[in-house]
Each structure stands twice: as C-alpha cells, then as structure tokens.
mmCIF file of C-alpha atoms in Angstrom:
data_model
loop_
_atom_site.group_PDB
_atom_site.id
_atom_site.type_symbol
_atom_site.label_atom_id
_atom_site.label_comp_id
_atom_site.label_asym_id
_atom_site.label_seq_id
_atom_site.Cartn_x
_atom_site.Cartn_y
_atom_site.Cartn_z
ATOM 1 C CA UNK A 3 37.528 -128.217 -50.935
ATOM 2 C CA UNK A 4 36.386 -126.640 -47.660
ATOM 3 C CA UNK A 5 36.915 -129.578 -45.372
ATOM 4 C CA UNK A 6 39.311 -130.888 -42.796
ATOM 5 C CA UNK A 7 39.565 -134.661 -43.166
ATOM 6 C CA UNK A 8 40.571 -136.858 -40.253
ATOM 7 C CA UNK A 9 41.444 -140.541 -40.372
ATOM 8 C CA UNK A 10 40.703 -142.959 -38.927
ATOM 9 C CA UNK A 11 37.244 -142.128 -37.564
ATOM 10 C CA UNK A 12 37.595 -144.713 -34.811
ATOM 11 C CA UNK A 13 40.697 -146.279 -33.259
ATOM 12 C CA UNK A 14 41.094 -148.852 -30.510
ATOM 13 C CA UNK A 15 44.627 -149.377 -29.285
ATOM 14 C CA UNK A 16 46.414 -151.171 -26.479
ATOM 15 C CA UNK A 17 48.655 -149.364 -24.042
ATOM 16 C CA UNK A 18 51.789 -150.766 -25.703
ATOM 17 C CA UNK A 19 50.766 -149.932 -29.272
ATOM 18 C CA UNK A 20 52.023 -147.188 -31.530
ATOM 19 C CA UNK A 21 49.470 -145.548 -33.785
ATOM 20 C CA UNK A 22 49.017 -142.307 -35.680
ATOM 21 C CA UNK A 23 46.121 -139.957 -36.341
ATOM 22 C CA UNK A 24 46.047 -138.092 -39.616
ATOM 23 C CA UNK A 25 44.558 -134.741 -40.552
ATOM 24 C CA UNK A 26 44.469 -133.187 -44.007
ATOM 25 C CA UNK A 27 43.205 -129.930 -45.469
ATOM 26 C CA UNK A 28 43.478 -128.471 -48.957
ATOM 27 C CA UNK A 29 42.192 -124.973 -48.252
ATOM 28 C CA UNK A 30 45.648 -123.421 -48.170
ATOM 29 C CA UNK A 31 45.331 -122.786 -44.445
ATOM 30 C CA UNK A 32 48.653 -122.074 -42.758
ATOM 31 C CA UNK A 33 47.786 -122.946 -39.156
ATOM 32 C CA UNK A 34 46.671 -126.354 -37.922
ATOM 33 C CA UNK A 35 45.606 -127.504 -34.492
ATOM 34 C CA UNK A 36 45.033 -130.606 -32.388
ATOM 35 C CA UNK A 37 42.319 -130.542 -29.734
ATOM 36 C CA UNK A 38 41.287 -133.220 -27.256
ATOM 37 C CA UNK A 39 37.696 -133.537 -26.102
ATOM 38 C CA UNK A 40 36.535 -135.725 -23.241
ATOM 39 C CA UNK A 41 32.895 -136.715 -22.932
ATOM 40 C CA UNK A 42 30.572 -133.804 -22.096
ATOM 41 C CA UNK A 43 33.506 -131.373 -21.894
ATOM 42 C CA UNK A 44 34.618 -128.613 -24.276
ATOM 43 C CA UNK A 45 37.602 -129.212 -26.555
ATOM 44 C CA UNK A 46 40.997 -128.433 -25.075
ATOM 45 C CA UNK A 47 43.932 -127.230 -27.141
ATOM 46 C CA UNK A 48 46.923 -129.567 -27.389
ATOM 47 C CA UNK A 49 49.167 -128.246 -30.179
ATOM 48 C CA UNK A 50 49.319 -125.418 -32.703
ATOM 49 C CA UNK A 51 51.357 -125.496 -35.900
ATOM 50 C CA UNK A 52 51.889 -122.181 -37.612
ATOM 51 C CA UNK A 53 53.462 -122.232 -41.079
ATOM 52 C CA UNK A 54 54.534 -125.836 -40.459
ATOM 53 C CA UNK A 55 56.348 -125.029 -37.237
ATOM 54 C CA UNK A 56 55.186 -126.017 -33.778
ATOM 55 C CA UNK A 57 54.197 -122.780 -32.064
ATOM 56 C CA UNK A 58 52.195 -123.958 -29.065
ATOM 57 C CA UNK A 59 52.449 -127.101 -26.947
ATOM 58 C CA UNK A 60 49.985 -126.954 -24.089
ATOM 59 C CA UNK A 61 52.174 -129.059 -21.795
ATOM 60 C CA UNK A 62 51.023 -132.241 -23.475
ATOM 61 C CA UNK A 63 52.692 -135.498 -22.302
ATOM 62 C CA UNK A 64 55.439 -136.790 -24.590
ATOM 63 C CA UNK A 65 53.416 -139.904 -25.403
ATOM 64 C CA UNK A 66 51.651 -137.572 -27.858
ATOM 65 C CA UNK A 67 53.980 -136.450 -30.634
ATOM 66 C CA UNK A 68 52.741 -134.076 -33.344
ATOM 67 C CA UNK A 69 54.221 -133.775 -36.801
ATOM 68 C CA UNK A 70 53.525 -131.427 -39.696
ATOM 69 C CA UNK A 71 55.185 -132.883 -42.826
ATOM 70 C CA UNK A 72 53.782 -130.157 -45.102
ATOM 71 C CA UNK A 73 51.285 -127.336 -45.070
ATOM 72 C CA UNK A 74 48.338 -129.654 -45.816
ATOM 73 C CA UNK A 75 49.031 -132.496 -43.437
ATOM 74 C CA UNK A 76 49.137 -132.863 -39.669
ATOM 75 C CA UNK A 77 49.817 -136.074 -37.804
ATOM 76 C CA UNK A 78 49.557 -137.045 -34.163
ATOM 77 C CA UNK A 79 51.727 -139.993 -33.207
ATOM 78 C CA UNK A 80 50.583 -141.993 -30.203
ATOM 79 C CA UNK A 81 52.739 -144.258 -28.056
ATOM 80 C CA UNK A 82 52.266 -145.900 -24.663
ATOM 81 C CA UNK A 83 48.926 -144.237 -24.034
ATOM 82 C CA UNK A 84 46.840 -144.643 -20.906
ATOM 83 C CA UNK A 85 43.131 -145.470 -20.686
ATOM 84 C CA UNK A 86 42.483 -141.883 -19.535
ATOM 85 C CA UNK A 87 43.715 -140.704 -22.942
ATOM 86 C CA UNK A 88 40.556 -142.117 -24.490
ATOM 87 C CA UNK A 89 38.752 -139.162 -26.051
ATOM 88 C CA UNK A 90 37.651 -137.517 -29.278
ATOM 89 C CA UNK A 91 40.669 -135.966 -31.002
ATOM 90 C CA UNK A 92 39.795 -133.032 -33.203
ATOM 91 C CA UNK A 93 41.930 -131.400 -35.845
ATOM 92 C CA UNK A 94 41.290 -127.842 -37.008
ATOM 93 C CA UNK A 95 42.803 -125.337 -39.385
ATOM 94 C CA UNK A 96 42.686 -121.585 -39.893
ATOM 95 C CA UNK A 97 43.655 -119.416 -42.812
ATOM 96 C CA UNK A 98 46.465 -117.754 -40.905
ATOM 97 C CA UNK A 99 47.827 -118.102 -37.421
ATOM 98 C CA UNK A 100 45.638 -115.487 -35.778
ATOM 99 C CA UNK A 101 42.437 -117.244 -36.704
ATOM 100 C CA UNK A 102 40.904 -113.984 -37.870
ATOM 101 C CA UNK A 103 38.777 -115.775 -40.440
ATOM 102 C CA UNK A 104 37.712 -118.492 -38.057
ATOM 103 C CA UNK A 105 38.441 -122.148 -37.702
ATOM 104 C CA UNK A 106 37.396 -125.240 -39.615
ATOM 105 C CA UNK A 107 37.199 -128.475 -37.665
ATOM 106 C CA UNK A 108 37.328 -132.062 -38.797
ATOM 107 C CA UNK A 109 34.873 -134.719 -37.689
ATOM 108 C CA UNK A 110 37.351 -136.175 -35.216
ATOM 109 C CA UNK A 111 38.924 -139.506 -34.341
ATOM 110 C CA UNK A 112 37.286 -141.412 -31.506
ATOM 111 C CA UNK A 113 40.198 -143.021 -29.636
ATOM 112 C CA UNK A 114 39.764 -145.825 -27.120
ATOM 113 C CA UNK A 115 42.786 -147.048 -25.172
ATOM 114 C CA UNK A 116 42.385 -150.518 -23.666
ATOM 115 C CA UNK B 28 43.498 -116.785 -18.045
ATOM 116 C CA UNK B 29 40.471 -116.536 -20.312
ATOM 117 C CA UNK B 30 37.376 -118.233 -18.940
ATOM 118 C CA UNK B 31 34.302 -118.793 -21.096
ATOM 119 C CA UNK B 32 30.943 -119.716 -19.589
ATOM 120 C CA UNK B 33 27.693 -120.655 -21.266
ATOM 121 C CA UNK B 34 24.237 -120.425 -19.776
ATOM 122 C CA UNK B 35 22.083 -122.443 -19.637
ATOM 123 C CA UNK B 36 23.969 -125.748 -19.577
ATOM 124 C CA UNK B 37 20.921 -127.532 -20.959
ATOM 125 C CA UNK B 38 17.686 -126.393 -22.527
ATOM 126 C CA UNK B 39 14.585 -128.227 -23.691
ATOM 127 C CA UNK B 40 11.973 -126.371 -25.740
ATOM 128 C CA UNK B 41 8.976 -127.223 -27.903
ATOM 129 C CA UNK B 42 9.319 -126.881 -31.647
ATOM 130 C CA UNK B 43 8.750 -123.405 -33.002
ATOM 131 C CA UNK B 44 10.053 -121.451 -30.018
ATOM 132 C CA UNK B 45 12.577 -118.661 -30.380
ATOM 133 C CA UNK B 46 15.477 -119.103 -27.996
ATOM 134 C CA UNK B 47 18.632 -117.397 -26.774
ATOM 135 C CA UNK B 48 21.879 -119.025 -25.752
ATOM 136 C CA UNK B 49 24.347 -117.005 -23.705
ATOM 137 C CA UNK B 50 28.126 -116.920 -23.668
ATOM 138 C CA UNK B 51 30.316 -114.816 -21.380
ATOM 139 C CA UNK B 52 34.082 -114.394 -21.311
ATOM 140 C CA UNK B 53 36.446 -112.753 -18.848
ATOM 141 C CA UNK B 54 39.138 -111.239 -21.117
ATOM 142 C CA UNK B 55 37.826 -108.733 -23.683
ATOM 143 C CA UNK B 56 41.093 -108.724 -25.708
ATOM 144 C CA UNK B 57 39.746 -111.166 -28.271
ATOM 145 C CA UNK B 58 40.216 -111.399 -32.024
ATOM 146 C CA UNK B 59 36.854 -112.931 -32.654
ATOM 147 C CA UNK B 60 34.120 -115.186 -31.303
ATOM 148 C CA UNK B 61 32.806 -118.224 -33.105
ATOM 149 C CA UNK B 62 29.694 -120.287 -32.464
ATOM 150 C CA UNK B 63 29.803 -124.004 -33.224
ATOM 151 C CA UNK B 64 27.319 -126.816 -33.256
ATOM 152 C CA UNK B 65 28.288 -130.340 -32.193
ATOM 153 C CA UNK B 66 26.133 -133.415 -32.679
ATOM 154 C CA UNK B 67 26.783 -136.351 -30.305
ATOM 155 C CA UNK B 68 30.159 -137.979 -30.987
ATOM 156 C CA UNK B 69 30.794 -135.756 -33.990
ATOM 157 C CA UNK B 70 33.087 -132.890 -34.897
ATOM 158 C CA UNK B 71 32.337 -129.185 -34.741
ATOM 159 C CA UNK B 72 30.340 -127.343 -37.370
ATOM 160 C CA UNK B 73 30.925 -123.607 -37.558
ATOM 161 C CA UNK B 74 27.726 -121.573 -37.393
ATOM 162 C CA UNK B 75 28.764 -117.938 -37.139
ATOM 163 C CA UNK B 76 31.978 -115.953 -36.764
ATOM 164 C CA UNK B 77 31.964 -112.453 -35.294
ATOM 165 C CA UNK B 78 35.076 -110.333 -35.571
ATOM 166 C CA UNK B 79 36.043 -108.220 -32.571
ATOM 167 C CA UNK B 80 35.056 -105.049 -34.471
ATOM 168 C CA UNK B 81 31.590 -106.378 -35.329
ATOM 169 C CA UNK B 82 28.400 -106.326 -33.295
ATOM 170 C CA UNK B 83 26.450 -109.144 -34.905
ATOM 171 C CA UNK B 84 26.248 -111.741 -37.655
ATOM 172 C CA UNK B 85 23.264 -113.488 -39.184
ATOM 173 C CA UNK B 86 22.824 -116.719 -41.087
ATOM 174 C CA UNK B 87 19.331 -117.954 -41.841
ATOM 175 C CA UNK B 88 17.476 -118.476 -38.559
ATOM 176 C CA UNK B 89 20.597 -117.761 -36.525
ATOM 177 C CA UNK B 90 21.745 -114.409 -35.219
ATOM 178 C CA UNK B 91 24.774 -113.895 -33.009
ATOM 179 C CA UNK B 92 25.676 -110.694 -31.211
ATOM 180 C CA UNK B 93 28.876 -109.606 -29.511
ATOM 181 C CA UNK B 94 29.418 -107.034 -26.775
ATOM 182 C CA UNK B 95 33.147 -107.015 -26.108
ATOM 183 C CA UNK B 96 33.027 -104.413 -23.366
ATOM 184 C CA UNK B 97 30.722 -106.508 -21.243
ATOM 185 C CA UNK B 98 32.290 -109.821 -22.307
ATOM 186 C CA UNK B 99 29.081 -111.285 -23.689
ATOM 187 C CA UNK B 100 27.715 -112.940 -26.783
ATOM 188 C CA UNK B 101 24.287 -114.333 -27.513
ATOM 189 C CA UNK B 102 23.102 -116.810 -30.125
ATOM 190 C CA UNK B 103 19.497 -116.337 -31.138
ATOM 191 C CA UNK B 104 17.716 -119.230 -32.861
ATOM 192 C CA UNK B 105 14.391 -118.386 -34.461
ATOM 193 C CA UNK B 106 11.574 -120.877 -34.949
ATOM 194 C CA UNK B 107 13.464 -123.813 -33.494
ATOM 195 C CA UNK B 108 13.192 -127.250 -35.120
ATOM 196 C CA UNK B 109 13.957 -130.784 -33.879
ATOM 197 C CA UNK B 110 16.966 -130.800 -36.210
ATOM 198 C CA UNK B 111 18.457 -127.979 -34.144
ATOM 199 C CA UNK B 112 18.960 -130.406 -31.257
ATOM 200 C CA UNK B 113 22.701 -130.477 -30.534
ATOM 201 C CA UNK B 114 25.309 -128.984 -28.231
ATOM 202 C CA UNK B 115 26.180 -125.379 -28.998
ATOM 203 C CA UNK B 116 29.655 -124.130 -28.154
ATOM 204 C CA UNK B 117 30.994 -120.609 -28.228
ATOM 205 C CA UNK B 118 34.730 -120.082 -28.587
ATOM 206 C CA UNK B 119 36.844 -116.947 -28.285
ATOM 207 C CA UNK B 120 40.059 -116.407 -30.194
ATOM 208 C CA UNK B 121 42.985 -114.907 -28.302
ATOM 209 C CA UNK B 122 46.410 -114.042 -29.580
ATOM 210 C CA UNK B 123 48.909 -116.484 -28.170
ATOM 211 C CA UNK B 124 51.333 -113.533 -27.962
ATOM 212 C CA UNK B 125 54.448 -115.566 -28.515
ATOM 213 C CA UNK B 126 55.586 -117.750 -31.368
ATOM 214 C CA UNK B 127 52.582 -117.191 -33.547
ATOM 215 C CA UNK B 128 49.413 -119.170 -33.500
ATOM 216 C CA UNK B 129 46.108 -118.281 -31.988
ATOM 217 C CA UNK B 130 44.396 -119.856 -29.029
ATOM 218 C CA UNK B 131 40.753 -120.765 -29.204
ATOM 219 C CA UNK B 132 39.101 -121.123 -25.814
ATOM 220 C CA UNK B 133 35.766 -122.903 -25.675
ATOM 221 C CA UNK B 134 32.811 -122.351 -23.462
ATOM 222 C CA UNK B 135 31.209 -125.096 -21.440
ATOM 223 C CA UNK B 136 28.430 -125.623 -24.005
ATOM 224 C CA UNK B 137 24.634 -125.574 -24.028
ATOM 225 C CA UNK B 138 22.899 -128.863 -24.796
ATOM 226 C CA UNK B 139 19.720 -128.055 -26.700
ATOM 227 C CA UNK B 140 16.776 -130.369 -27.245
ATOM 228 C CA UNK B 141 13.890 -129.278 -29.428
ATOM 229 C CA UNK B 142 10.846 -131.485 -29.009
ATOM 230 C CA UNK B 143 7.987 -132.132 -31.395
#
C-alpha cells in the first residue's frame, strides 16, 4: 500500500458544527502532516507529527485540533470554524521526520464552511 | 525564511513541445527538492525527488535538475501532451531544527496547459 487515504473527500459544515477529517497510511511512515490549501495558492503547513508526537504547530487557531491516535492515523478535529477556513485540506506522510525520502500526499478533503 | 518562486506562473504550449519550468529558492540549506503535479481540486502527485547531494533525476519524459549553490531547480518535460495539463509545484525540504519534523515549503506553482 503506497497511498495516503483521506476521508471524507468533501465536507460542508456550519459554523457551530463539530466535524473531523481523517487521514490514514499503511506505509510505516513515522511523520504525518496537515496542510491547508486555498484556491490558486500553494499548500501551507499546519501541523507536523513525528513519531506520534506533535512537533510543529504553525500558529494554527485552536478551532483546529490535530490528533495522532497511532502511527497510521491522523485526525483533524474542527470546531466553530469560519467561512474563511474553507479550503482543501491535505494530509501527507514521510518515511521519517526529515523527509529525506520525500512526501506522499493524499487526495485531500474539500471543506466548505457555511 | 525560505521563499520559493516559480516562473512562469502560467504557460500554454502546443502539443509536442519540450518545455522547462523553473523553481528558485532563497535558502540553500535544504534536504531535498520535490516536484509535484496537481490537477484541479485534487491532491498532489509526486513526480520527482532530488536529494541535496544529487544534481538531477529522470522519470520517463521528465527530468529535474538541482543547483543548490544558485538556489535553482528546473523541470524539463519532453514531448508535451494534453494529459500533462496541470499545476506543477516545486517544494523544498528544510530541517525544522527543533522538535523533529521537517518543513516542506512550496513554490507558487506553474499552471501548464498543453493544447492539441
């Protein structure tokens, strides 16, 4: 298995809702990442988990809460989002935390906040 | 702070042309550089990975080069096809220095259209 699987592919949520994005990989990768991509912009790093521990938080608002229950799974919990949080959320993984062997990205979750 | 720029921002070519996409970065202390392809509304597909000690990598009609000292990389696409139409992103990997974990910084992207 050489894929990063993200679910759901699309999500529409209200500003008072709580939802979660899920990311899974079975490549034995030990680092996992969340990126946010707005339309016609490059992806921007949000969080890095290295060996199941949060190692980087790029000053992301607390309405985004990451969780890494085990080495194969990464979640992003969403609460009280704003319409400007609508974006494509990409998950990625790398074999180890320096990314020497490159990164594998999932197909993303298209999030719309109404 | 690492800044990554791609030129041109958009490119339209007839089928069959050879083309070059450019990527430049400001901090040469990189682990590697990776080229990705992104179709509209989709995720990123890795095309080529060049380690900091390497000069180039090839895969099929694609060839990527890296010149760390000048902070430049190029992606060469031979005999372009309509199916190559997509946005191409370069990304440099930097050590986050603290707490483990690497930081991947993306370029601004080149939107390519290959016409019949």
